[in-house]
PDB file of C-alpha atoms in Angstrom:
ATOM      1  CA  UNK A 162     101.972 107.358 146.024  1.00 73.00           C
ATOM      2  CA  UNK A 163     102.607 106.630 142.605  1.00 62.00           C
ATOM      3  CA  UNK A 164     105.847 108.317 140.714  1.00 73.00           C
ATOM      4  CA  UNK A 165     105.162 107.320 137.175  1.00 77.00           C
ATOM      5  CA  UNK A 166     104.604 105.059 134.379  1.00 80.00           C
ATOM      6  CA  UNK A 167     107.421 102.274 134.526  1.00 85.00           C
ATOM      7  CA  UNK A 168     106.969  99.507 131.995  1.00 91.00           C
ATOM      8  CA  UNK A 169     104.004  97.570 130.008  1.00 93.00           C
ATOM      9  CA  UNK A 170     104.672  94.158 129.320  1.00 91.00           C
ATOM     10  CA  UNK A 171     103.789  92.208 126.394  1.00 93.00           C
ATOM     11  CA  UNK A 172     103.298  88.717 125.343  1.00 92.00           C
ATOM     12  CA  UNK A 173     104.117  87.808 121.496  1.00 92.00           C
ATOM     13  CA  UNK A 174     103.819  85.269 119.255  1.00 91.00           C
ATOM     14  CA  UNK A 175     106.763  85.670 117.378  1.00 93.00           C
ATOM     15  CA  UNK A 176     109.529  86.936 119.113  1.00 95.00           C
ATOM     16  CA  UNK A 177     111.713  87.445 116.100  1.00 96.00           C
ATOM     17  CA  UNK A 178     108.735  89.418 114.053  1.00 97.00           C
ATOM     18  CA  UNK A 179     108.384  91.410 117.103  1.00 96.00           C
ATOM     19  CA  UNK A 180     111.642  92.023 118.572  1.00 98.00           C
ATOM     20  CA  UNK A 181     112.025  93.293 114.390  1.00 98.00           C
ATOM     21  CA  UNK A 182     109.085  95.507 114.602  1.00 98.00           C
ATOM     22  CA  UNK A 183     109.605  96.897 118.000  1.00 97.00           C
ATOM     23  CA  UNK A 184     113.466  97.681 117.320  1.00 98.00           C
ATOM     24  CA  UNK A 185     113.721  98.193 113.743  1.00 97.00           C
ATOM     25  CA  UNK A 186     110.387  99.776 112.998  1.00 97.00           C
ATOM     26  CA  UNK A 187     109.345 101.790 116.020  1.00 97.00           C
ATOM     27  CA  UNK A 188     112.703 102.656 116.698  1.00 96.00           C
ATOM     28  CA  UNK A 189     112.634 101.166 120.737  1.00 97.00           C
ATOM     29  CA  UNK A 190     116.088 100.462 121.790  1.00 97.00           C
ATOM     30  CA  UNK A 191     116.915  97.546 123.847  1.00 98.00           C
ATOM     31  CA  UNK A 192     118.152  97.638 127.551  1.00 97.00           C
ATOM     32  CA  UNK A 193     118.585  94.262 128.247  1.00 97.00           C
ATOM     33  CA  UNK A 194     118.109  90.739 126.473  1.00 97.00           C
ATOM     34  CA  UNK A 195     117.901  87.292 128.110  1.00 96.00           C
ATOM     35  CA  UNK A 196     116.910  83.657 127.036  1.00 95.00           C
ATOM     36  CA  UNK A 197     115.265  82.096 130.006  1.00 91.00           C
ATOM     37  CA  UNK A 198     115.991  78.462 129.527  1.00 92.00           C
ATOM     38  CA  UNK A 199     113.245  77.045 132.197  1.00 89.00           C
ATOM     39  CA  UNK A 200     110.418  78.752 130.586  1.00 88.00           C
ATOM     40  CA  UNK A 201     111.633  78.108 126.912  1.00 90.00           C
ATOM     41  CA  UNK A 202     111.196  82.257 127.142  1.00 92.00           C
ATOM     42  CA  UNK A 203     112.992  85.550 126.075  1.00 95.00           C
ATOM     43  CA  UNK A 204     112.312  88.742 128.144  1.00 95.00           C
ATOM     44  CA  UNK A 205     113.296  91.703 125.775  1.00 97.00           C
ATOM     45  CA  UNK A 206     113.067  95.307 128.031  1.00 97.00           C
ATOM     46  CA  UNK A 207     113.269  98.316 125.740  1.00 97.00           C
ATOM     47  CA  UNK A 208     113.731 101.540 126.742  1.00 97.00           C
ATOM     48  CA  UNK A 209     110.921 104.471 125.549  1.00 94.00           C
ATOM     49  CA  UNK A 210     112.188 108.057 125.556  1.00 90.00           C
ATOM     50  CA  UNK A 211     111.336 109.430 128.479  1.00 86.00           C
ATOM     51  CA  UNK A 212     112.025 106.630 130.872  1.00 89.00           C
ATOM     52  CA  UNK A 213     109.329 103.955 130.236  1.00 92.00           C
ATOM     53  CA  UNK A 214     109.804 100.247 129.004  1.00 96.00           C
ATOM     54  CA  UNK A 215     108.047  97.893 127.351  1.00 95.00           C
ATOM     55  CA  UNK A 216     109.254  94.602 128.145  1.00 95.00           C
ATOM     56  CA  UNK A 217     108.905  91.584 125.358  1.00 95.00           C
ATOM     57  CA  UNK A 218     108.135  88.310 126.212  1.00 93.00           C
ATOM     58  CA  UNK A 219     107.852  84.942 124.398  1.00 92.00           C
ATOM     59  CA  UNK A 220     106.078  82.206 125.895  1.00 88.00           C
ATOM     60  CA  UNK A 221     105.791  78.864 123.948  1.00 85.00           C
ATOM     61  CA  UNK A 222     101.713  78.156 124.421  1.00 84.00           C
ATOM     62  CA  UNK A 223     100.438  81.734 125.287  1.00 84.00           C
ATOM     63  CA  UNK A 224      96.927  81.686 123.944  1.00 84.00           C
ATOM     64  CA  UNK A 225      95.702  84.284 121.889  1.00 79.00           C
ATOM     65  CA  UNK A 226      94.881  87.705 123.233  1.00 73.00           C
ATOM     66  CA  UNK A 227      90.481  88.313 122.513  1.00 73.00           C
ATOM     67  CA  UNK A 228      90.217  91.712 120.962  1.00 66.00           C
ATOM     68  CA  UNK A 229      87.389  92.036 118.670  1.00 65.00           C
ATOM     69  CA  UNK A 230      84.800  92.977 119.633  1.00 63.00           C
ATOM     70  CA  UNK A 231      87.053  94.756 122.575  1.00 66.00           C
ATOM     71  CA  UNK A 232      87.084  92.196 126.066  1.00 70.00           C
ATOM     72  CA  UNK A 233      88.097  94.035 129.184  1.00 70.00           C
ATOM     73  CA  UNK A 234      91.694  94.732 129.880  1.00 71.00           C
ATOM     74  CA  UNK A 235      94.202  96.764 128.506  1.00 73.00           C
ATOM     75  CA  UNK A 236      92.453  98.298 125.434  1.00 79.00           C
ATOM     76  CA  UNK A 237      95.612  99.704 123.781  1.00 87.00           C
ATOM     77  CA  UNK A 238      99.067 101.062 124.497  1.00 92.00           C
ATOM     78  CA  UNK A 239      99.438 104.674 122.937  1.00 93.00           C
ATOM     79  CA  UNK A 240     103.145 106.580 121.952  1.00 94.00           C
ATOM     80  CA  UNK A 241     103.347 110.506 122.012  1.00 94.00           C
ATOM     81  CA  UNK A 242     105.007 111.765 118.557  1.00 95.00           C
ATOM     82  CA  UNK A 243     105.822 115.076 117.093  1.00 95.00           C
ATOM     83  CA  UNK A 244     104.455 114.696 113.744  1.00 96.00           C
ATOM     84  CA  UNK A 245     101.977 112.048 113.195  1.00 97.00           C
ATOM     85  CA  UNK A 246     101.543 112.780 109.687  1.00 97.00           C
ATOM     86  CA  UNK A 247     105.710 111.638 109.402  1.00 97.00           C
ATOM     87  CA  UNK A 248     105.347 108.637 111.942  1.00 97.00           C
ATOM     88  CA  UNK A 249     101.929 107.321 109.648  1.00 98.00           C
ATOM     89  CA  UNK A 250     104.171 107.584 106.417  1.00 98.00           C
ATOM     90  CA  UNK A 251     107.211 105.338 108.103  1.00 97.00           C
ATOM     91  CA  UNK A 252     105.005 102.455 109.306  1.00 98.00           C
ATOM     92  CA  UNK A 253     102.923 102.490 105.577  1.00 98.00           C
ATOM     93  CA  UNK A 254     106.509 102.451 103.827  1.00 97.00           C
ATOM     94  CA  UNK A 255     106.713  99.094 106.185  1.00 97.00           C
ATOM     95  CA  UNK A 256     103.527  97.850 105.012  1.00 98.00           C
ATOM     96  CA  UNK A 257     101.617  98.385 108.370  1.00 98.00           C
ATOM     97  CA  UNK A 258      98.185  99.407 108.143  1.00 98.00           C
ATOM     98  CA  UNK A 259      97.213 102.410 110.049  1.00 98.00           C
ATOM     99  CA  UNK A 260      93.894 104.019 110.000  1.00 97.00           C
ATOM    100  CA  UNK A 261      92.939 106.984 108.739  1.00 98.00           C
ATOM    101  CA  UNK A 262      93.886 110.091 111.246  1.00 98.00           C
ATOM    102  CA  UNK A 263      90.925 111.425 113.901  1.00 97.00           C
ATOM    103  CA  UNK A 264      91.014 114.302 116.168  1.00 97.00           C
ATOM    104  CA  UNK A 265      90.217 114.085 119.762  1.00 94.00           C
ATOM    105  CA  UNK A 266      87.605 116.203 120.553  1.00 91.00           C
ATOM    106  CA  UNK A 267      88.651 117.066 124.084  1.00 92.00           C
ATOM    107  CA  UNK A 268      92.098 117.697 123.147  1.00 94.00           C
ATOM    108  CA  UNK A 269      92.388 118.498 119.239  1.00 96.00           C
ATOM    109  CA  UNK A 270      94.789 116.556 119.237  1.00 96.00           C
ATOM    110  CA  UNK A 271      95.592 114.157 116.132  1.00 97.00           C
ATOM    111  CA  UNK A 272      95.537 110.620 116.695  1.00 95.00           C
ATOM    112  CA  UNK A 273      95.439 107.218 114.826  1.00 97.00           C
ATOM    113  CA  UNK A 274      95.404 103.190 115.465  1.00 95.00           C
ATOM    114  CA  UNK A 275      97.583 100.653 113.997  1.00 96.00           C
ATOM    115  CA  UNK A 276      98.744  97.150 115.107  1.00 95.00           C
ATOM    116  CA  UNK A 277     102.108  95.208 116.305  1.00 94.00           C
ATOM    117  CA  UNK A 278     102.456  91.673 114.651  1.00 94.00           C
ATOM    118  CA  UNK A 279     100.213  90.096 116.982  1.00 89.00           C
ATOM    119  CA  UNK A 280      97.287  92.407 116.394  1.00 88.00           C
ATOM    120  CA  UNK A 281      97.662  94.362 120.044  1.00 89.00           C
ATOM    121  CA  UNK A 282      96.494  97.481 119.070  1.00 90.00           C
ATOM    122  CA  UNK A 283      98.344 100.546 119.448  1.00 93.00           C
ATOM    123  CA  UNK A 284      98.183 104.447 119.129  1.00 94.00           C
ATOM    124  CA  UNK A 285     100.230 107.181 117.780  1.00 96.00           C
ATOM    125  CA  UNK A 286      99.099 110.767 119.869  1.00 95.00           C
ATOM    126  CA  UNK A 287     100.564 113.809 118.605  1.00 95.00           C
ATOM    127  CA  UNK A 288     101.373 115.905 121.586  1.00 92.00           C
TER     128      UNK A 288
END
């Protein structure tokens, strides 16, 4: 029924400081940008390797997004990388704060948290 993961979408509070850290910082290229002038809106769809998106939106009174302590919903949006211990060093040399690295005890995997400008919280999950 389902083929696959297509998109996540996200609502910012400032698209500049986002469309920056999703583009310049992660690295997310874009696929398509467009101004809609009836909403007072951008839509921003960048492409993930592997074929997912995350599309960006701006909305002018979007109200903040609860997160602490953690409301129901989308708890966070995690990113498979190669080496972690790399990815954690670029988004430091930004100033981003990530947390200290864990290991999934299902998996062994390494893992970590950080956040995007608005404070959505997302994971790094070296695969």
């Amino acid at each position: 029924m389902l083929k696959g993961f297509h998109h996540v979408a996200i609502i910012c509070s400032d698209y500049a400081s986002s469309k920056h850290f999703y583009t310049q910082i992660l690295g997310l290229q874009p696929i398509a940008e467009h101004y809609r002038q009836q909403r007072d809106s951008y839509k921003l769809d960048l492409a993930l390797p592997g074929g997912g998106q995350i599309e960006l939106f701006s909305f002018a009174e979007a109200p903040p997004r609860p997160s602490y302590p953690e409301a129901q919903g989308l708890r966070h949006l995690a990113f498979a990388v190669d080496d972690i211990e790399q990815v954690v060093a670029k988004l430091r040399s930004y100033n981003i704060a990530v947390e200290a690295l864990r290991v999934d005890p299902y998996t062994e995997k390494m893992f970590t948290f950080f956040n995007d400008p608005d404070g959505l919280p997302l994971e790094l999950y070296q695969v």
